[in-house]
């Protein structure tokens, strides 16, 4: 799949909306909106994207895929499934869940980590803060993080930003313009605000 085909797929399921006038959670405005949750009801498309990540890492020695709850669980499962198919041996999948100060791997899944080669997954990289904590917990348990797969790198995150992992592979890299409302060129042009994504509706209500 080319980058264009990946974008077309993300657009089709509503995970990426372009040429719009969106209000982000931060209050800033922009012309693009990413809603990763829109992908997962579509299992065929989710599987297809995860296949690309599995193919990228297929020549690496991987025992377990780890994704953070909630957003990372479904794709981590698909990636482990495709890796198992491609490599002909079982690649496991477990998830890390939020704890008071970071993440924890429990439910008996922690026993799959020590001494194993781990591929970590994050659907959407913005600051990299969460996945860095997942990487830390894997390392604390004695796992060897061989790389990170992602659908979307929005923050130009580099391996050094998240604990110096050997490799970071993202299907798409996006840089999104974000303007304060008073500087927003779309507001100046009178482009209607999209009220079906982000905080558009709240923004218009507050302005009334
Ligand atoms: Zn605007």
PDB file of C-alpha atoms and ligand atoms in Angstrom:
ATOM      1  CA  UNK A   1       0.000   0.000   0.000  1.00  0.00           C
ATOM      2  CA  UNK A   2       1.268   3.472  -0.851  1.00  0.00           C
ATOM      3  CA  UNK A   3       0.966   6.399   1.567  1.00  0.00           C
ATOM      4  CA  UNK A   4      -1.864   7.668  -0.627  1.00  0.00           C
ATOM      5  CA  UNK A   5      -3.743   4.357  -0.326  1.00  0.00           C
ATOM      6  CA  UNK A   6      -3.241   4.330   3.450  1.00  0.00           C
ATOM      7  CA  UNK A   7      -4.637   7.869   3.667  1.00  0.00           C
ATOM      8  CA  UNK A   8      -7.572   6.872   1.445  1.00  0.00           C
ATOM      9  CA  UNK A   9      -8.342   3.977   3.787  1.00  0.00           C
ATOM     10  CA  UNK A  10      -8.085   6.192   6.901  1.00  0.00           C
ATOM     11  CA  UNK A  11     -10.318   8.731   5.192  1.00  0.00           C
ATOM     12  CA  UNK A  12     -12.837   6.052   4.194  1.00  0.00           C
ATOM     13  CA  UNK A  13     -13.351   4.853   7.784  1.00  0.00           C
ATOM     14  CA  UNK A  14     -13.428   8.418   9.115  1.00  0.00           C
ATOM     15  CA  UNK A  15     -10.141   8.178  10.994  1.00  0.00           C
ATOM     16  CA  UNK A  16      -8.727  11.158   9.109  1.00  0.00           C
ATOM     17  CA  UNK A  17     -10.740  14.132   7.914  1.00  0.00           C
ATOM     18  CA  UNK A  18      -8.960  16.629   5.671  1.00  0.00           C
ATOM     19  CA  UNK A  19      -9.955  20.002   4.188  1.00  0.00           C
ATOM     20  CA  UNK A  20     -12.068  20.741   7.205  1.00  0.00           C
ATOM     21  CA  UNK A  21     -12.224  23.441   9.879  1.00  0.00           C
ATOM     22  CA  UNK A  22     -11.825  21.642  13.172  1.00  0.00           C
ATOM     23  CA  UNK A  23     -11.487  22.759  16.779  1.00  0.00           C
ATOM     24  CA  UNK A  24      -9.071  20.565  18.727  1.00  0.00           C
ATOM     25  CA  UNK A  25      -9.251  19.638  22.410  1.00  0.00           C
ATOM     26  CA  UNK A  26      -6.481  22.190  23.006  1.00  0.00           C
ATOM     27  CA  UNK A  27      -8.825  24.913  21.706  1.00  0.00           C
ATOM     28  CA  UNK A  28      -6.696  25.503  18.616  1.00  0.00           C
ATOM     29  CA  UNK A  29      -8.100  25.341  15.086  1.00  0.00           C
ATOM     30  CA  UNK A  30      -6.848  23.355  12.116  1.00  0.00           C
ATOM     31  CA  UNK A  31      -7.760  21.930   8.705  1.00  0.00           C
ATOM     32  CA  UNK A  32      -7.309  18.250   9.570  1.00  0.00           C
ATOM     33  CA  UNK A  33      -8.842  15.945  12.168  1.00  0.00           C
ATOM     34  CA  UNK A  34      -7.613  12.530  13.301  1.00  0.00           C
ATOM     35  CA  UNK A  35      -9.997  10.165  15.077  1.00  0.00           C
ATOM     36  CA  UNK A  36      -8.181   6.856  15.499  1.00  0.00           C
ATOM     37  CA  UNK A  37     -11.193   5.261  17.233  1.00  0.00           C
ATOM     38  CA  UNK A  38     -13.120   5.396  13.953  1.00  0.00           C
ATOM     39  CA  UNK A  39     -10.881   2.701  12.475  1.00  0.00           C
ATOM     40  CA  UNK A  40     -11.490  -0.180  14.900  1.00  0.00           C
ATOM     41  CA  UNK A  41     -15.149  -1.010  14.084  1.00  0.00           C
ATOM     42  CA  UNK A  42     -13.839  -1.895  10.598  1.00  0.00           C
ATOM     43  CA  UNK A  43     -11.965  -5.139  11.152  1.00  0.00           C
ATOM     44  CA  UNK A  44     -10.838  -5.682   7.552  1.00  0.00           C
ATOM     45  CA  UNK A  45      -9.249  -2.237   7.340  1.00  0.00           C
ATOM     46  CA  UNK A  46      -7.722  -2.564  10.822  1.00  0.00           C
ATOM     47  CA  UNK A  47      -6.252  -5.911   9.836  1.00  0.00           C
ATOM     48  CA  UNK A  48      -4.875  -4.509   6.552  1.00  0.00           C
ATOM     49  CA  UNK A  49      -3.023  -1.671   8.289  1.00  0.00           C
ATOM     50  CA  UNK A  50      -1.663  -4.007  10.971  1.00  0.00           C
ATOM     51  CA  UNK A  51      -0.475  -6.373   8.243  1.00  0.00           C
ATOM     52  CA  UNK A  52       1.758  -3.567   6.906  1.00  0.00           C
ATOM     53  CA  UNK A  53       3.362  -3.121  10.318  1.00  0.00           C
ATOM     54  CA  UNK A  54       3.815  -6.888  10.697  1.00  0.00           C
ATOM     55  CA  UNK A  55       5.426  -7.066   7.246  1.00  0.00           C
ATOM     56  CA  UNK A  56       7.824  -4.269   8.146  1.00  0.00           C
ATOM     57  CA  UNK A  57       9.059  -6.108  11.250  1.00  0.00           C
ATOM     58  CA  UNK A  58       8.778  -9.641   9.807  1.00  0.00           C
ATOM     59  CA  UNK A  59      12.545 -10.142   9.506  1.00  0.00           C
ATOM     60  CA  UNK A  60      13.075  -9.249  13.165  1.00  0.00           C
ATOM     61  CA  UNK A  61      13.086 -11.710  16.016  1.00  0.00           C
ATOM     62  CA  UNK A  62       9.879 -10.894  17.909  1.00  0.00           C
ATOM     63  CA  UNK A  63       8.298 -12.931  20.693  1.00  0.00           C
ATOM     64  CA  UNK A  64       5.597 -10.614  21.980  1.00  0.00           C
ATOM     65  CA  UNK A  65       3.699  -7.509  20.822  1.00  0.00           C
ATOM     66  CA  UNK A  66       2.731  -5.096  23.602  1.00  0.00           C
ATOM     67  CA  UNK A  67       0.128  -2.351  23.182  1.00  0.00           C
ATOM     68  CA  UNK A  68      -1.201   0.089  25.760  1.00  0.00           C
ATOM     69  CA  UNK A  69      -4.877  -0.123  26.764  1.00  0.00           C
ATOM     70  CA  UNK A  70      -7.249   0.815  25.327  1.00  0.00           C
ATOM     71  CA  UNK A  71      -6.268   2.054  21.889  1.00  0.00           C
ATOM     72  CA  UNK A  72      -3.325  -0.287  21.460  1.00  0.00           C
ATOM     73  CA  UNK A  73      -5.034  -3.569  22.328  1.00  0.00           C
ATOM     74  CA  UNK A  74      -6.896  -4.290  19.087  1.00  0.00           C
ATOM     75  CA  UNK A  75      -4.061  -3.397  16.687  1.00  0.00           C
ATOM     76  CA  UNK A  76      -1.447  -5.181  18.827  1.00  0.00           C
ATOM     77  CA  UNK A  77      -3.572  -8.339  18.507  1.00  0.00           C
ATOM     78  CA  UNK A  78      -3.761  -7.995  14.725  1.00  0.00           C
ATOM     79  CA  UNK A  79      -0.028  -7.322  14.425  1.00  0.00           C
ATOM     80  CA  UNK A  80       0.820 -10.398  16.511  1.00  0.00           C
ATOM     81  CA  UNK A  81      -1.646 -12.441  14.442  1.00  0.00           C
ATOM     82  CA  UNK A  82      -0.055 -11.373  11.136  1.00  0.00           C
ATOM     83  CA  UNK A  83       3.490 -11.822  12.475  1.00  0.00           C
ATOM     84  CA  UNK A  84       2.556 -15.368  13.518  1.00  0.00           C
ATOM     85  CA  UNK A  85       1.124 -16.033  10.046  1.00  0.00           C
ATOM     86  CA  UNK A  86       4.149 -14.622   8.214  1.00  0.00           C
ATOM     87  CA  UNK A  87       6.801 -16.183  10.431  1.00  0.00           C
ATOM     88  CA  UNK A  88       5.088 -19.516  11.004  1.00  0.00           C
ATOM     89  CA  UNK A  89       5.613 -19.429  14.763  1.00  0.00           C
ATOM     90  CA  UNK A  90       3.442 -18.044  17.508  1.00  0.00           C
ATOM     91  CA  UNK A  91       3.976 -14.388  18.352  1.00  0.00           C
ATOM     92  CA  UNK A  92       2.086 -13.488  21.516  1.00  0.00           C
ATOM     93  CA  UNK A  93       0.187 -10.322  22.322  1.00  0.00           C
ATOM     94  CA  UNK A  94      -0.345  -8.739  25.710  1.00  0.00           C
ATOM     95  CA  UNK A  95      -1.386  -5.302  26.853  1.00  0.00           C
ATOM     96  CA  UNK A  96      -0.195  -2.743  29.347  1.00  0.00           C
ATOM     97  CA  UNK A  97      -2.755  -0.827  31.332  1.00  0.00           C
ATOM     98  CA  UNK A  98      -2.726   2.537  33.045  1.00  0.00           C
ATOM     99  CA  UNK A  99      -1.576   2.626  36.638  1.00  0.00           C
ATOM    100  CA  UNK A 100      -1.195   5.444  39.140  1.00  0.00           C
ATOM    101  CA  UNK A 101       2.135   6.654  37.778  1.00  0.00           C
ATOM    102  CA  UNK A 102       2.518   5.120  34.338  1.00  0.00           C
ATOM    103  CA  UNK A 103       1.662   1.667  33.071  1.00  0.00           C
ATOM    104  CA  UNK A 104       1.590  -1.852  34.446  1.00  0.00           C
ATOM    105  CA  UNK A 105       1.563  -5.283  32.822  1.00  0.00           C
ATOM    106  CA  UNK A 106      -0.426  -7.633  35.043  1.00  0.00           C
ATOM    107  CA  UNK A 107      -3.124 -10.373  34.743  1.00  0.00           C
ATOM    108  CA  UNK A 108      -0.276 -12.876  34.431  1.00  0.00           C
ATOM    109  CA  UNK A 109       0.927 -11.260  31.201  1.00  0.00           C
ATOM    110  CA  UNK A 110       4.083 -10.034  32.927  1.00  0.00           C
ATOM    111  CA  UNK A 111       5.489 -13.577  32.791  1.00  0.00           C
ATOM    112  CA  UNK A 112       5.709 -13.336  28.968  1.00  0.00           C
ATOM    113  CA  UNK A 113       8.140 -10.400  29.085  1.00  0.00           C
ATOM    114  CA  UNK A 114      11.470 -11.323  30.818  1.00  0.00           C
ATOM    115  CA  UNK A 115      14.222 -12.158  28.330  1.00  0.00           C
ATOM    116  CA  UNK A 116      11.884 -11.774  25.334  1.00  0.00           C
ATOM    117  CA  UNK A 117      12.094  -9.598  22.243  1.00  0.00           C
ATOM    118  CA  UNK A 118       9.235  -7.137  22.372  1.00  0.00           C
ATOM    119  CA  UNK A 119       7.599  -5.063  19.663  1.00  0.00           C
ATOM    120  CA  UNK A 120       5.691  -2.155  21.179  1.00  0.00           C
ATOM    121  CA  UNK A 121       2.752  -0.524  19.408  1.00  0.00           C
ATOM    122  CA  UNK A 122       1.064   2.863  19.714  1.00  0.00           C
ATOM    123  CA  UNK A 123      -1.700   3.906  17.327  1.00  0.00           C
ATOM    124  CA  UNK A 124      -1.140   7.616  17.406  1.00  0.00           C
ATOM    125  CA  UNK A 125       2.117   9.288  18.488  1.00  0.00           C
ATOM    126  CA  UNK A 126       1.753  12.885  19.566  1.00  0.00           C
ATOM    127  CA  UNK A 127       4.139  13.600  22.431  1.00  0.00           C
ATOM    128  CA  UNK A 128       5.262   9.978  22.876  1.00  0.00           C
ATOM    129  CA  UNK A 129       4.729  10.343  26.641  1.00  0.00           C
ATOM    130  CA  UNK A 130       2.501   7.290  27.133  1.00  0.00           C
ATOM    131  CA  UNK A 131       4.464   4.877  24.995  1.00  0.00           C
ATOM    132  CA  UNK A 132       7.689   5.916  26.696  1.00  0.00           C
ATOM    133  CA  UNK A 133       6.139   4.701  29.958  1.00  0.00           C
ATOM    134  CA  UNK A 134       5.089   1.428  28.340  1.00  0.00           C
ATOM    135  CA  UNK A 135       8.656   0.932  27.094  1.00  0.00           C
ATOM    136  CA  UNK A 136       9.936   1.608  30.618  1.00  0.00           C
ATOM    137  CA  UNK A 137       7.662  -1.020  32.174  1.00  0.00           C
ATOM    138  CA  UNK A 138       8.675  -3.606  29.551  1.00  0.00           C
ATOM    139  CA  UNK A 139      12.351  -2.930  30.301  1.00  0.00           C
ATOM    140  CA  UNK A 140      11.772  -3.072  34.059  1.00  0.00           C
ATOM    141  CA  UNK A 141      10.327  -6.556  33.565  1.00  0.00           C
ATOM    142  CA  UNK A 142      13.448  -7.579  31.637  1.00  0.00           C
ATOM    143  CA  UNK A 143      12.030  -7.358  28.118  1.00  0.00           C
ATOM    144  CA  UNK A 144      14.179  -6.334  25.158  1.00  0.00           C
ATOM    145  CA  UNK A 145      12.328  -3.661  23.159  1.00  0.00           C
ATOM    146  CA  UNK A 146      13.311  -4.169  19.520  1.00  0.00           C
ATOM    147  CA  UNK A 147      11.112  -1.437  18.072  1.00  0.00           C
ATOM    148  CA  UNK A 148       7.913   0.546  18.010  1.00  0.00           C
ATOM    149  CA  UNK A 149       5.204   0.360  15.370  1.00  0.00           C
ATOM    150  CA  UNK A 150       2.622   3.123  14.942  1.00  0.00           C
ATOM    151  CA  UNK A 151      -0.174   4.045  12.580  1.00  0.00           C
ATOM    152  CA  UNK A 152       0.441   7.734  12.764  1.00  0.00           C
ATOM    153  CA  UNK A 153       3.328   9.918  13.921  1.00  0.00           C
ATOM    154  CA  UNK A 154       1.931  13.397  14.437  1.00  0.00           C
ATOM    155  CA  UNK A 155       4.677  14.813  16.580  1.00  0.00           C
ATOM    156  CA  UNK A 156       7.767  13.966  14.504  1.00  0.00           C
ATOM    157  CA  UNK A 157       8.708  11.650  17.371  1.00  0.00           C
ATOM    158  CA  UNK A 158      12.143  10.036  17.026  1.00  0.00           C
ATOM    159  CA  UNK A 159      13.436   6.841  18.720  1.00  0.00           C
ATOM    160  CA  UNK A 160      15.612   8.949  21.047  1.00  0.00           C
ATOM    161  CA  UNK A 161      12.496  10.765  22.349  1.00  0.00           C
ATOM    162  CA  UNK A 162      11.014   7.555  23.733  1.00  0.00           C
ATOM    163  CA  UNK A 163      13.881   5.920  25.541  1.00  0.00           C
ATOM    164  CA  UNK A 164      16.309   5.233  22.706  1.00  0.00           C
ATOM    165  CA  UNK A 165      14.623   2.242  21.064  1.00  0.00           C
ATOM    166  CA  UNK A 166      16.377   0.674  18.036  1.00  0.00           C
ATOM    167  CA  UNK A 167      13.639   1.427  15.505  1.00  0.00           C
ATOM    168  CA  UNK A 168      10.432   3.384  15.036  1.00  0.00           C
ATOM    169  CA  UNK A 169       8.163   2.597  12.093  1.00  0.00           C
ATOM    170  CA  UNK A 170       5.038   4.639  11.422  1.00  0.00           C
ATOM    171  CA  UNK A 171       2.636   4.084   8.515  1.00  0.00           C
ATOM    172  CA  UNK A 172       2.000   7.792   8.103  1.00  0.00           C
ATOM    173  CA  UNK A 173       3.689  10.940   9.304  1.00  0.00           C
ATOM    174  CA  UNK A 174       1.438  13.919   9.699  1.00  0.00           C
ATOM    175  CA  UNK A 175       2.230  17.482  10.584  1.00  0.00           C
ATOM    176  CA  UNK A 176      -0.913  19.336  11.494  1.00  0.00           C
ATOM    177  CA  UNK A 177      -1.125  23.111  11.522  1.00  0.00           C
ATOM    178  CA  UNK A 178      -2.814  24.399  14.652  1.00  0.00           C
ATOM    179  CA  UNK A 179      -3.732  28.036  15.113  1.00  0.00           C
ATOM    180  CA  UNK A 180      -5.167  30.051  17.974  1.00  0.00           C
ATOM    181  CA  UNK A 181      -8.750  31.011  17.030  1.00  0.00           C
ATOM    182  CA  UNK A 182      -7.814  34.688  16.592  1.00  0.00           C
ATOM    183  CA  UNK A 183      -5.044  33.767  14.119  1.00  0.00           C
ATOM    184  CA  UNK A 184      -7.018  31.057  12.293  1.00  0.00           C
ATOM    185  CA  UNK A 185      -7.001  31.674   8.515  1.00  0.00           C
ATOM    186  CA  UNK A 186     -10.111  29.501   8.097  1.00  0.00           C
ATOM    187  CA  UNK A 187     -12.059  31.695  10.543  1.00  0.00           C
ATOM    188  CA  UNK A 188     -10.879  34.755   8.606  1.00  0.00           C
ATOM    189  CA  UNK A 189     -12.127  33.201   5.347  1.00  0.00           C
ATOM    190  CA  UNK A 190     -15.475  32.388   6.967  1.00  0.00           C
ATOM    191  CA  UNK A 191     -15.132  28.611   6.488  1.00  0.00           C
ATOM    192  CA  UNK A 192     -17.850  26.960   8.629  1.00  0.00           C
ATOM    193  CA  UNK A 193     -16.611  25.082  11.692  1.00  0.00           C
ATOM    194  CA  UNK A 194     -17.065  21.299  11.565  1.00  0.00           C
ATOM    195  CA  UNK A 195     -19.343  20.540  14.515  1.00  0.00           C
ATOM    196  CA  UNK A 196     -19.259  16.756  14.124  1.00  0.00           C
ATOM    197  CA  UNK A 197     -15.601  16.359  15.143  1.00  0.00           C
ATOM    198  CA  UNK A 198     -13.542  17.601  18.091  1.00  0.00           C
ATOM    199  CA  UNK A 199     -14.775  20.584  20.047  1.00  0.00           C
ATOM    200  CA  UNK A 200     -16.433  22.444  17.157  1.00  0.00           C
ATOM    201  CA  UNK A 201     -19.913  22.446  18.637  1.00  0.00           C
ATOM    202  CA  UNK A 202     -18.672  23.642  22.052  1.00  0.00           C
ATOM    203  CA  UNK A 203     -16.654  26.407  20.392  1.00  0.00           C
ATOM    204  CA  UNK A 204     -19.682  27.752  18.546  1.00  0.00           C
ATOM    205  CA  UNK A 205     -21.897  27.502  21.647  1.00  0.00           C
ATOM    206  CA  UNK A 206     -19.373  29.400  23.765  1.00  0.00           C
ATOM    207  CA  UNK A 207     -19.162  32.165  21.143  1.00  0.00           C
ATOM    208  CA  UNK A 208     -22.905  32.773  21.091  1.00  0.00           C
TER     209      UNK A 208
HETATM  210 ZN1  LIG B   1     -10.836  28.701  12.910  1.00  0.00          ZN
END
